[in-house]
Amino acid sequence: MLDELKHFLAIVEHGTFREAARRVHLSQPALTAAMHRLEEHFGARLLHRGRSGAVPTAAGAALVPRARAALAALEDGKRAIEEIEGLHAGEVRVGAGATACTYLLPPILAAFRREHARVRFLLRETTSEEALDGLHAGDLDLAILSEGVRGPRGRRARVLPPTHGLEGVQHDLWRTDPLVLVCAPGVDAATAPHVTFRRGATTRALFERFFPEAEIVMELGSIAAVKGNVRAGVGVALVSENAVIDDLARGLLVRVPDSRTPIVRELRVAHRGVERLPPAAAALREVLLAERKRRPARTRLDRTASS
């Protein structure tokens, strides 16, 4: 009915079937047939046709503004779709852990926004379990999950609990994230207690798995809180190396040698299927995977963990 509505408005605008047919590139019989179909659809006569031209009936006059509004709304919808498909608009909902949200994703998202300034990001800091639940619920487009770790001498383990398998989602390796022990300079790491994260955090789960007998003095909710207390000399902590690169370089923290580290976890980009991703989310996924390909296949810590 869209073409018929357009043709109807052309007749109303130009006043005659002949002129309207010329403007819409139809023969007069074809235009007449189109109007018959439209009148049958609405069950009412829409045009009076006489020697002086064609004018709308009362029913036709009622249809005119609504036909214009309908066609304008469809055109607006077309523009909105074109903007989204062309990455001139849209929204990406991402769930990731604290390390990814704080240290790994910001430069990538900033570069993406420089290219696609009108794309909106909703970045949610979550545990891997929460991110996986968000994917299944349709609340997230992409999730950065910790799944699979390698300890020294090739010891491998899963991260997600049995209740949170990867069935029903697609996932690709994005990068590896080595976990190391650190403390403040001068701290006796051999006798110092441990500062760690709250239960539910991926790093806490790995800490309990690889350091089951460790004395815990603090359970904190953020990387900043853990680093602040460790820098103050409270104890040692198992943290992502990506979170302490600057602290190590500035001498605020030192690495603690330990046969159980580094613990190298895999960070994976997960989603419910490429075909179900909004265009902006699909584009961000491609950027993340391209960033992985630019990185060395195995870092120094990866090699240490598997040696």
PDB file of C-alpha atoms in Angstrom:
ATOM      1  CA  MET A   1       0.000   0.000   0.000  1.00  0.00           C
ATOM      2  CA  LEU A   2       2.962   2.377   0.276  1.00  0.00           C
ATOM      3  CA  ASP A   3       3.121   3.079  -3.436  1.00  0.00           C
ATOM      4  CA  GLU A   4      -0.657   3.511  -3.588  1.00  0.00           C
ATOM      5  CA  LEU A   5      -0.495   6.066  -0.767  1.00  0.00           C
ATOM      6  CA  LYS A   6       2.269   7.953  -2.572  1.00  0.00           C
ATOM      7  CA  HIS A   7       0.222   7.929  -5.787  1.00  0.00           C
ATOM      8  CA  PHE A   8      -2.888   9.091  -3.934  1.00  0.00           C
ATOM      9  CA  LEU A   9      -1.001  12.061  -2.494  1.00  0.00           C
ATOM     10  CA  ALA A  10       0.408  12.864  -5.936  1.00  0.00           C
ATOM     11  CA  ILE A  11      -3.134  13.085  -7.339  1.00  0.00           C
ATOM     12  CA  VAL A  12      -4.226  15.325  -4.452  1.00  0.00           C
ATOM     13  CA  GLU A  13      -1.178  17.549  -4.913  1.00  0.00           C
ATOM     14  CA  HIS A  14      -1.327  17.897  -8.703  1.00  0.00           C
ATOM     15  CA  GLY A  15      -5.106  17.852  -9.102  1.00  0.00           C
ATOM     16  CA  THR A  16      -5.378  15.513 -12.095  1.00  0.00           C
ATOM     17  CA  PHE A  17      -4.691  11.871 -12.845  1.00  0.00           C
ATOM     18  CA  ARG A  18      -2.843  12.872 -15.972  1.00  0.00           C
ATOM     19  CA  GLU A  19      -0.325  15.141 -14.230  1.00  0.00           C
ATOM     20  CA  ALA A  20       0.061  12.779 -11.284  1.00  0.00           C
ATOM     21  CA  ALA A  21       0.699   9.841 -13.640  1.00  0.00           C
ATOM     22  CA  ARG A  22       3.393  11.853 -15.390  1.00  0.00           C
ATOM     23  CA  ARG A  23       5.059  12.765 -12.084  1.00  0.00           C
ATOM     24  CA  VAL A  24       5.098   9.207 -10.715  1.00  0.00           C
ATOM     25  CA  HIS A  25       6.050   7.675 -14.081  1.00  0.00           C
ATOM     26  CA  LEU A  26       2.907   5.547 -14.522  1.00  0.00           C
ATOM     27  CA  SER A  27       0.324   5.282 -17.246  1.00  0.00           C
ATOM     28  CA  GLN A  28      -3.094   6.717 -16.398  1.00  0.00           C
ATOM     29  CA  PRO A  29      -4.736   3.239 -16.462  1.00  0.00           C
ATOM     30  CA  ALA A  30      -2.087   1.940 -14.046  1.00  0.00           C
ATOM     31  CA  LEU A  31      -2.655   4.904 -11.730  1.00  0.00           C
ATOM     32  CA  THR A  32      -6.420   4.380 -11.877  1.00  0.00           C
ATOM     33  CA  ALA A  33      -5.948   0.708 -10.993  1.00  0.00           C
ATOM     34  CA  ALA A  34      -3.757   1.706  -8.045  1.00  0.00           C
ATOM     35  CA  MET A  35      -6.482   4.015  -6.731  1.00  0.00           C
ATOM     36  CA  HIS A  36      -9.062   1.264  -7.062  1.00  0.00           C
ATOM     37  CA  ARG A  37      -6.856  -1.001  -4.933  1.00  0.00           C
ATOM     38  CA  LEU A  38      -6.463   1.723  -2.313  1.00  0.00           C
ATOM     39  CA  GLU A  39     -10.212   2.378  -2.173  1.00  0.00           C
ATOM     40  CA  GLU A  40     -10.894  -1.343  -1.855  1.00  0.00           C
ATOM     41  CA  HIS A  41      -8.369  -1.539   0.971  1.00  0.00           C
ATOM     42  CA  PHE A  42     -10.085   1.229   2.952  1.00  0.00           C
ATOM     43  CA  GLY A  43     -13.603   0.335   1.847  1.00  0.00           C
ATOM     44  CA  ALA A  44     -14.395   3.913   0.857  1.00  0.00           C
ATOM     45  CA  ARG A  45     -14.278   6.194  -2.142  1.00  0.00           C
ATOM     46  CA  LEU A  46     -11.311   8.526  -1.787  1.00  0.00           C
ATOM     47  CA  LEU A  47     -11.435  10.745  -4.906  1.00  0.00           C
ATOM     48  CA  HIS A  48     -14.066  12.588  -6.960  1.00  0.00           C
ATOM     49  CA  ARG A  49     -12.964  12.565 -10.586  1.00  0.00           C
ATOM     50  CA  GLY A  50     -14.558  15.119 -12.930  1.00  0.00           C
ATOM     51  CA  ARG A  51     -13.841  17.285 -15.943  1.00  0.00           C
ATOM     52  CA  SER A  52     -11.946  19.808 -13.839  1.00  0.00           C
ATOM     53  CA  GLY A  53      -9.742  17.214 -12.178  1.00  0.00           C
ATOM     54  CA  ALA A  54      -9.702  15.040  -9.072  1.00  0.00           C
ATOM     55  CA  VAL A  55     -10.454  16.162  -5.538  1.00  0.00           C
ATOM     56  CA  PRO A  56     -10.560  14.123  -2.348  1.00  0.00           C
ATOM     57  CA  THR A  57     -13.851  12.999  -0.862  1.00  0.00           C
ATOM     58  CA  ALA A  58     -14.496  13.473   2.846  1.00  0.00           C
ATOM     59  CA  ALA A  59     -12.863  10.094   3.451  1.00  0.00           C
ATOM     60  CA  GLY A  60      -9.984  11.039   1.167  1.00  0.00           C
ATOM     61  CA  ALA A  61      -9.517  14.372   2.948  1.00  0.00           C
ATOM     62  CA  ALA A  62      -9.300  12.512   6.259  1.00  0.00           C
ATOM     63  CA  LEU A  63      -6.679  10.188   4.802  1.00  0.00           C
ATOM     64  CA  VAL A  64      -4.408  12.912   3.372  1.00  0.00           C
ATOM     65  CA  PRO A  65      -2.680  14.105   6.593  1.00  0.00           C
ATOM     66  CA  ARG A  66      -2.434  10.576   7.926  1.00  0.00           C
ATOM     67  CA  ALA A  67      -0.915   9.288   4.704  1.00  0.00           C
ATOM     68  CA  ARG A  68       1.652  12.085   4.809  1.00  0.00           C
ATOM     69  CA  ALA A  69       2.459  11.321   8.457  1.00  0.00           C
ATOM     70  CA  ALA A  70       2.780   7.595   7.746  1.00  0.00           C
ATOM     71  CA  LEU A  71       5.129   8.121   4.817  1.00  0.00           C
ATOM     72  CA  ALA A  72       7.174  10.642   6.808  1.00  0.00           C
ATOM     73  CA  ALA A  73       7.472   8.170   9.699  1.00  0.00           C
ATOM     74  CA  LEU A  74       8.642   5.444   7.338  1.00  0.00           C
ATOM     75  CA  GLU A  75      11.205   7.780   5.823  1.00  0.00           C
ATOM     76  CA  ASP A  76      12.401   8.700   9.306  1.00  0.00           C
ATOM     77  CA  GLY A  77      12.680   4.998  10.125  1.00  0.00           C
ATOM     78  CA  LYS A  78      14.688   4.423   6.972  1.00  0.00           C
ATOM     79  CA  ARG A  79      17.106   7.217   7.927  1.00  0.00           C
ATOM     80  CA  ALA A  80      17.459   5.797  11.452  1.00  0.00           C
ATOM     81  CA  ILE A  81      18.267   2.345  10.079  1.00  0.00           C
ATOM     82  CA  GLU A  82      20.783   3.798   7.633  1.00  0.00           C
ATOM     83  CA  GLU A  83      22.475   5.682  10.486  1.00  0.00           C
ATOM     84  CA  ILE A  84      22.714   2.543  12.613  1.00  0.00           C
ATOM     85  CA  GLU A  85      23.902   0.352   9.746  1.00  0.00           C
ATOM     86  CA  GLY A  86      26.443   3.019   8.820  1.00  0.00           C
ATOM     87  CA  LEU A  87      27.611   3.315  12.474  1.00  0.00           C
ATOM     88  CA  HIS A  88      26.420   6.929  12.636  1.00  0.00           C
ATOM     89  CA  ALA A  89      24.266   5.969  15.625  1.00  0.00           C
ATOM     90  CA  GLY A  90      23.531   2.976  17.808  1.00  0.00           C
ATOM     91  CA  GLU A  91      24.420   1.554  21.179  1.00  0.00           C
ATOM     92  CA  VAL A  92      26.803  -1.126  22.420  1.00  0.00           C
ATOM     93  CA  ARG A  93      26.240  -2.784  25.808  1.00  0.00           C
ATOM     94  CA  VAL A  94      29.408  -4.386  27.163  1.00  0.00           C
ATOM     95  CA  GLY A  95      30.019  -6.270  30.405  1.00  0.00           C
ATOM     96  CA  ALA A  96      33.567  -6.858  31.623  1.00  0.00           C
ATOM     97  CA  GLY A  97      35.635  -7.329  34.751  1.00  0.00           C
ATOM     98  CA  ALA A  98      37.486  -4.596  36.592  1.00  0.00           C
ATOM     99  CA  THR A  99      40.820  -5.139  34.827  1.00  0.00           C
ATOM    100  CA  ALA A 100      39.270  -4.911  31.374  1.00  0.00           C
ATOM    101  CA  CYS A 101      37.069  -1.935  32.309  1.00  0.00           C
ATOM    102  CA  THR A 102      39.907  -0.011  33.953  1.00  0.00           C
ATOM    103  CA  TYR A 103      43.021  -0.852  31.971  1.00  0.00           C
ATOM    104  CA  LEU A 104      42.355  -2.797  28.775  1.00  0.00           C
ATOM    105  CA  LEU A 105      39.192  -1.444  27.162  1.00  0.00           C
ATOM    106  CA  PRO A 106      39.482   2.368  27.623  1.00  0.00           C
ATOM    107  CA  PRO A 107      42.034   3.038  24.847  1.00  0.00           C
ATOM    108  CA  ILE A 108      40.145   0.764  22.455  1.00  0.00           C
ATOM    109  CA  LEU A 109      36.768   2.341  23.186  1.00  0.00           C
ATOM    110  CA  ALA A 110      38.233   5.843  22.947  1.00  0.00           C
ATOM    111  CA  ALA A 111      39.684   5.084  19.512  1.00  0.00           C
ATOM    112  CA  PHE A 112      36.381   3.530  18.399  1.00  0.00           C
ATOM    113  CA  ARG A 113      34.464   6.630  19.498  1.00  0.00           C
ATOM    114  CA  ARG A 114      36.824   8.890  17.599  1.00  0.00           C
ATOM    115  CA  GLU A 115      35.773   7.029  14.458  1.00  0.00           C
ATOM    116  CA  HIS A 116      32.088   6.678  15.411  1.00  0.00           C
ATOM    117  CA  ALA A 117      31.315   9.609  17.690  1.00  0.00           C
ATOM    118  CA  ARG A 118      27.553   9.044  17.748  1.00  0.00           C
ATOM    119  CA  VAL A 119      27.742   5.441  18.914  1.00  0.00           C
ATOM    120  CA  ARG A 120      26.893   5.196  22.612  1.00  0.00           C
ATOM    121  CA  PHE A 121      28.622   2.779  24.982  1.00  0.00           C
ATOM    122  CA  LEU A 122      27.106   1.246  28.096  1.00  0.00           C
ATOM    123  CA  LEU A 123      30.092  -0.352  29.843  1.00  0.00           C
ATOM    124  CA  ARG A 124      29.148  -2.351  32.924  1.00  0.00           C
ATOM    125  CA  GLU A 125      31.723  -3.670  35.408  1.00  0.00           C
ATOM    126  CA  THR A 126      30.741  -7.246  36.225  1.00  0.00           C
ATOM    127  CA  THR A 127      32.093 -10.613  37.226  1.00  0.00           C
ATOM    128  CA  SER A 128      32.345 -13.177  34.445  1.00  0.00           C
ATOM    129  CA  GLU A 129      29.286 -14.967  35.814  1.00  0.00           C
ATOM    130  CA  GLU A 130      27.276 -11.737  35.846  1.00  0.00           C
ATOM    131  CA  ALA A 131      28.393 -10.897  32.303  1.00  0.00           C
ATOM    132  CA  LEU A 132      27.376 -14.345  31.067  1.00  0.00           C
ATOM    133  CA  ASP A 133      23.983 -13.986  32.753  1.00  0.00           C
ATOM    134  CA  GLY A 134      23.623 -10.583  31.064  1.00  0.00           C
ATOM    135  CA  LEU A 135      24.271 -12.128  27.662  1.00  0.00           C
ATOM    136  CA  HIS A 136      21.679 -14.846  28.168  1.00  0.00           C
ATOM    137  CA  ALA A 137      19.129 -12.299  29.422  1.00  0.00           C
ATOM    138  CA  GLY A 138      19.700 -10.050  26.413  1.00  0.00           C
ATOM    139  CA  ASP A 139      20.943  -7.203  28.627  1.00  0.00           C
ATOM    140  CA  LEU A 140      24.428  -7.206  27.070  1.00  0.00           C
ATOM    141  CA  ASP A 141      25.646  -7.376  23.482  1.00  0.00           C
ATOM    142  CA  LEU A 142      29.234  -8.334  24.290  1.00  0.00           C
ATOM    143  CA  ALA A 143      30.909  -9.777  27.369  1.00  0.00           C
ATOM    144  CA  ILE A 144      34.584 -10.036  28.243  1.00  0.00           C
ATOM    145  CA  LEU A 145      34.852 -13.330  30.119  1.00  0.00           C
ATOM    146  CA  SER A 146      37.700 -14.894  32.054  1.00  0.00           C
ATOM    147  CA  GLU A 147      37.653 -18.540  31.071  1.00  0.00           C
ATOM    148  CA  GLY A 148      40.613 -20.860  31.165  1.00  0.00           C
ATOM    149  CA  VAL A 149      43.918 -20.290  32.975  1.00  0.00           C
ATOM    150  CA  ARG A 150      47.422 -21.673  32.748  1.00  0.00           C
ATOM    151  CA  GLY A 151      49.638 -21.866  35.770  1.00  0.00           C
ATOM    152  CA  PRO A 152      53.340 -22.700  35.896  1.00  0.00           C
ATOM    153  CA  ARG A 153      54.326 -25.995  34.285  1.00  0.00           C
ATOM    154  CA  GLY A 154      51.207 -25.932  32.141  1.00  0.00           C
ATOM    155  CA  ARG A 155      48.658 -26.514  34.889  1.00  0.00           C
ATOM    156  CA  ARG A 156      45.280 -25.631  33.388  1.00  0.00           C
ATOM    157  CA  ALA A 157      41.977 -24.838  35.052  1.00  0.00           C
ATOM    158  CA  ARG A 158      38.565 -23.412  34.276  1.00  0.00           C
ATOM    159  CA  VAL A 159      37.443 -20.103  35.724  1.00  0.00           C
ATOM    160  CA  LEU A 160      33.676 -20.147  35.319  1.00  0.00           C
ATOM    161  CA  PRO A 161      31.835 -22.447  37.734  1.00  0.00           C
ATOM    162  CA  PRO A 162      29.919 -25.489  36.419  1.00  0.00           C
ATOM    163  CA  THR A 163      26.671 -23.512  36.698  1.00  0.00           C
ATOM    164  CA  HIS A 164      27.971 -21.034  34.117  1.00  0.00           C
ATOM    165  CA  GLY A 165      29.131 -22.914  31.047  1.00  0.00           C
ATOM    166  CA  LEU A 166      29.599 -21.335  27.645  1.00  0.00           C
ATOM    167  CA  GLU A 167      26.770 -23.267  26.021  1.00  0.00           C
ATOM    168  CA  GLY A 168      24.561 -21.014  23.941  1.00  0.00           C
ATOM    169  CA  VAL A 169      27.176 -18.311  23.381  1.00  0.00           C
ATOM    170  CA  GLN A 170      29.914 -17.833  20.841  1.00  0.00           C
ATOM    171  CA  HIS A 171      33.315 -16.694  22.044  1.00  0.00           C
ATOM    172  CA  ASP A 172      36.767 -15.876  20.720  1.00  0.00           C
ATOM    173  CA  LEU A 173      40.075 -15.467  22.517  1.00  0.00           C
ATOM    174  CA  TRP A 174      40.811 -11.756  22.861  1.00  0.00           C
ATOM    175  CA  ARG A 175      44.002 -11.688  24.908  1.00  0.00           C
ATOM    176  CA  THR A 176      45.788 -13.255  27.857  1.00  0.00           C
ATOM    177  CA  ASP A 177      46.019 -11.543  31.237  1.00  0.00           C
ATOM    178  CA  PRO A 178      48.837 -12.668  33.566  1.00  0.00           C
ATOM    179  CA  LEU A 179      48.266 -12.510  37.321  1.00  0.00           C
ATOM    180  CA  VAL A 180      51.323 -11.835  39.481  1.00  0.00           C
ATOM    181  CA  LEU A 181      52.111 -11.367  43.167  1.00  0.00           C
ATOM    182  CA  VAL A 182      53.162  -7.870  44.241  1.00  0.00           C
ATOM    183  CA  CYS A 183      53.982  -6.014  47.443  1.00  0.00           C
ATOM    184  CA  ALA A 184      55.474  -2.710  48.534  1.00  0.00           C
ATOM    185  CA  PRO A 185      59.282  -2.390  48.577  1.00  0.00           C
ATOM    186  CA  GLY A 186      60.698  -3.551  51.905  1.00  0.00           C
ATOM    187  CA  VAL A 187      57.751  -5.775  52.832  1.00  0.00           C
ATOM    188  CA  ASP A 188      58.690  -9.321  53.874  1.00  0.00           C
ATOM    189  CA  ALA A 189      56.522 -11.134  51.338  1.00  0.00           C
ATOM    190  CA  ALA A 190      57.244 -14.521  52.913  1.00  0.00           C
ATOM    191  CA  THR A 191      55.416 -13.615  56.132  1.00  0.00           C
ATOM    192  CA  ALA A 192      53.036 -10.885  54.965  1.00  0.00           C
ATOM    193  CA  PRO A 193      49.285 -11.601  54.793  1.00  0.00           C
ATOM    194  CA  HIS A 194      47.300 -11.294  51.585  1.00  0.00           C
ATOM    195  CA  VAL A 195      45.072  -8.497  50.366  1.00  0.00           C
ATOM    196  CA  THR A 196      42.497  -9.803  47.914  1.00  0.00           C
ATOM    197  CA  PHE A 197      39.157  -9.163  46.231  1.00  0.00           C
ATOM    198  CA  ARG A 198      35.637  -9.912  47.386  1.00  0.00           C
ATOM    199  CA  ARG A 199      34.170 -13.336  46.766  1.00  0.00           C
ATOM    200  CA  GLY A 200      32.715 -13.674  43.277  1.00  0.00           C
ATOM    201  CA  ALA A 201      35.598 -11.854  41.603  1.00  0.00           C
ATOM    202  CA  THR A 202      37.559 -13.957  39.125  1.00  0.00           C
ATOM    203  CA  THR A 203      40.906 -13.057  40.677  1.00  0.00           C
ATOM    204  CA  ARG A 204      39.618 -14.110  44.108  1.00  0.00           C
ATOM    205  CA  ALA A 205      38.541 -17.496  42.750  1.00  0.00           C
ATOM    206  CA  LEU A 206      41.959 -18.055  41.181  1.00  0.00           C
ATOM    207  CA  PHE A 207      43.700 -16.865  44.339  1.00  0.00           C
ATOM    208  CA  GLU A 208      41.806 -19.441  46.418  1.00  0.00           C
ATOM    209  CA  ARG A 209      42.590 -22.168  43.895  1.00  0.00           C
ATOM    210  CA  PHE A 210      46.339 -21.525  43.684  1.00  0.00           C
ATOM    211  CA  PHE A 211      46.902 -20.185  47.238  1.00  0.00           C
ATOM    212  CA  PRO A 212      44.447 -22.210  49.356  1.00  0.00           C
ATOM    213  CA  GLU A 213      46.414 -21.822  52.618  1.00  0.00           C
ATOM    214  CA  ALA A 214      47.091 -18.088  52.356  1.00  0.00           C
ATOM    215  CA  GLU A 215      46.225 -15.793  55.260  1.00  0.00           C
ATOM    216  CA  ILE A 216      43.762 -13.129  54.124  1.00  0.00           C
ATOM    217  CA  VAL A 217      43.837  -9.809  55.942  1.00  0.00           C
ATOM    218  CA  MET A 218      41.565  -7.768  53.650  1.00  0.00           C
ATOM    219  CA  GLU A 219      38.764  -8.422  51.151  1.00  0.00           C
ATOM    220  CA  LEU A 220      38.194  -5.404  48.926  1.00  0.00           C
ATOM    221  CA  GLY A 221      35.897  -4.456  46.070  1.00  0.00           C
ATOM    222  CA  SER A 222      38.183  -2.664  43.623  1.00  0.00           C
ATOM    223  CA  ILE A 223      41.629  -2.796  42.087  1.00  0.00           C
ATOM    224  CA  ALA A 224      42.335   0.712  43.361  1.00  0.00           C
ATOM    225  CA  ALA A 225      41.588  -0.332  46.950  1.00  0.00           C
ATOM    226  CA  VAL A 226      43.764  -3.439  46.680  1.00  0.00           C
ATOM    227  CA  LYS A 227      46.688  -1.504  45.198  1.00  0.00           C
ATOM    228  CA  GLY A 228      46.357   1.316  47.718  1.00  0.00           C
ATOM    229  CA  ASN A 229      46.602  -1.017  50.696  1.00  0.00           C
ATOM    230  CA  VAL A 230      49.416  -3.051  49.182  1.00  0.00           C
ATOM    231  CA  ARG A 231      51.387   0.126  48.400  1.00  0.00           C
ATOM    232  CA  ALA A 232      50.907   1.128  52.050  1.00  0.00           C
ATOM    233  CA  GLY A 233      52.585  -2.098  53.144  1.00  0.00           C
ATOM    234  CA  VAL A 234      49.548  -4.013  54.416  1.00  0.00           C
ATOM    235  CA  GLY A 235      50.450  -7.198  52.588  1.00  0.00           C
ATOM    236  CA  VAL A 236      50.886  -8.909  49.240  1.00  0.00           C
ATOM    237  CA  ALA A 237      48.283  -9.333  46.515  1.00  0.00           C
ATOM    238  CA  LEU A 238      47.628 -11.406  43.428  1.00  0.00           C
ATOM    239  CA  VAL A 239      46.649  -8.923  40.715  1.00  0.00           C
ATOM    240  CA  SER A 240      46.615  -8.528  36.964  1.00  0.00           C
ATOM    241  CA  GLU A 241      49.991  -7.426  35.681  1.00  0.00           C
ATOM    242  CA  ASN A 242      48.121  -4.958  33.470  1.00  0.00           C
ATOM    243  CA  ALA A 243      46.875  -3.210  36.618  1.00  0.00           C
ATOM    244  CA  VAL A 244      50.341  -2.674  38.119  1.00  0.00           C
ATOM    245  CA  ILE A 245      52.604  -1.981  35.142  1.00  0.00           C
ATOM    246  CA  ASP A 246      52.978   1.694  36.083  1.00  0.00           C
ATOM    247  CA  ASP A 247      53.376   0.915  39.800  1.00  0.00           C
ATOM    248  CA  LEU A 248      56.170  -1.541  39.028  1.00  0.00           C
ATOM    249  CA  ALA A 249      57.884   0.895  36.682  1.00  0.00           C
ATOM    250  CA  ARG A 250      57.763   3.684  39.298  1.00  0.00           C
ATOM    251  CA  GLY A 251      59.009   1.455  42.094  1.00  0.00           C
ATOM    252  CA  LEU A 252      55.809   1.755  44.115  1.00  0.00           C
ATOM    253  CA  LEU A 253      55.368  -2.011  43.983  1.00  0.00           C
ATOM    254  CA  VAL A 254      57.718  -4.920  43.370  1.00  0.00           C
ATOM    255  CA  ARG A 255      57.041  -8.338  41.947  1.00  0.00           C
ATOM    256  CA  VAL A 256      57.141 -11.231  44.403  1.00  0.00           C
ATOM    257  CA  PRO A 257      58.780 -14.352  42.936  1.00  0.00           C
ATOM    258  CA  ASP A 258      56.598 -17.401  43.505  1.00  0.00           C
ATOM    259  CA  SER A 259      56.547 -20.817  41.865  1.00  0.00           C
ATOM    260  CA  ARG A 260      52.756 -20.614  41.493  1.00  0.00           C
ATOM    261  CA  THR A 261      52.888 -17.503  39.315  1.00  0.00           C
ATOM    262  CA  PRO A 262      52.343 -16.159  36.801  1.00  0.00           C
ATOM    263  CA  ILE A 263      48.792 -17.442  36.422  1.00  0.00           C
ATOM    264  CA  VAL A 264      47.761 -16.596  32.878  1.00  0.00           C
ATOM    265  CA  ARG A 265      44.032 -16.312  32.294  1.00  0.00           C
ATOM    266  CA  GLU A 266      42.291 -16.102  28.944  1.00  0.00           C
ATOM    267  CA  LEU A 267      39.976 -13.175  28.295  1.00  0.00           C
ATOM    268  CA  ARG A 268      37.361 -14.048  25.696  1.00  0.00           C
ATOM    269  CA  VAL A 269      34.909 -11.893  23.743  1.00  0.00           C
ATOM    270  CA  ALA A 270      31.512 -13.582  24.034  1.00  0.00           C
ATOM    271  CA  HIS A 271      28.135 -12.893  22.420  1.00  0.00           C
ATOM    272  CA  ARG A 272      24.944 -14.718  21.446  1.00  0.00           C
ATOM    273  CA  GLY A 273      25.866 -15.001  17.765  1.00  0.00           C
ATOM    274  CA  VAL A 274      27.345 -12.653  15.191  1.00  0.00           C
ATOM    275  CA  GLU A 275      24.075 -12.562  13.270  1.00  0.00           C
ATOM    276  CA  ARG A 276      22.285 -11.275  16.396  1.00  0.00           C
ATOM    277  CA  LEU A 277      24.724  -8.443  17.111  1.00  0.00           C
ATOM    278  CA  PRO A 278      23.668  -4.848  16.399  1.00  0.00           C
ATOM    279  CA  PRO A 279      25.952  -3.269  13.763  1.00  0.00           C
ATOM    280  CA  ALA A 280      27.898  -1.177  16.286  1.00  0.00           C
ATOM    281  CA  ALA A 281      28.490  -4.184  18.552  1.00  0.00           C
ATOM    282  CA  ALA A 282      29.590  -6.292  15.583  1.00  0.00           C
ATOM    283  CA  ALA A 283      32.035  -3.557  14.577  1.00  0.00           C
ATOM    284  CA  LEU A 284      33.469  -3.336  18.103  1.00  0.00           C
ATOM    285  CA  ARG A 285      33.917  -7.110  18.188  1.00  0.00           C
ATOM    286  CA  GLU A 286      35.909  -6.905  14.960  1.00  0.00           C
ATOM    287  CA  VAL A 287      38.074  -4.152  16.461  1.00  0.00           C
ATOM    288  CA  LEU A 288      38.773  -6.250  19.559  1.00  0.00           C
ATOM    289  CA  LEU A 289      39.716  -9.314  17.536  1.00  0.00           C
ATOM    290  CA  ALA A 290      41.879  -7.230  15.206  1.00  0.00           C
ATOM    291  CA  GLU A 291      43.659  -5.833  18.271  1.00  0.00           C
ATOM    292  CA  ARG A 292      44.346  -9.405  19.370  1.00  0.00           C
ATOM    293  CA  LYS A 293      45.956 -10.206  16.022  1.00  0.00           C
ATOM    294  CA  ARG A 294      48.266  -7.204  16.352  1.00  0.00           C
ATOM    295  CA  ARG A 295      49.557  -8.481  19.691  1.00  0.00           C
ATOM    296  CA  PRO A 296      52.269 -11.167  19.907  1.00  0.00           C
ATOM    297  CA  ALA A 297      50.797 -14.642  19.914  1.00  0.00           C
ATOM    298  CA  ARG A 298      52.501 -15.433  23.246  1.00  0.00           C
ATOM    299  CA  THR A 299      53.822 -12.971  25.796  1.00  0.00           C
ATOM    300  CA  ARG A 300      56.873 -13.525  27.960  1.00  0.00           C
ATOM    301  CA  LEU A 301      54.641 -14.453  30.878  1.00  0.00           C
ATOM    302  CA  ASP A 302      52.739 -16.920  28.698  1.00  0.00           C
ATOM    303  CA  ARG A 303      55.991 -18.661  27.892  1.00  0.00           C
ATOM    304  CA  THR A 304      57.016 -18.677  31.552  1.00  0.00           C
ATOM    305  CA  ALA A 305      53.696 -20.195  32.591  1.00  0.00           C
ATOM    306  CA  SER A 306      53.980 -23.077  30.158  1.00  0.00           C
ATOM    307  CA  SER A 307      57.673 -23.790  30.671  1.00  0.00           C
TER     308      SER A 307
END
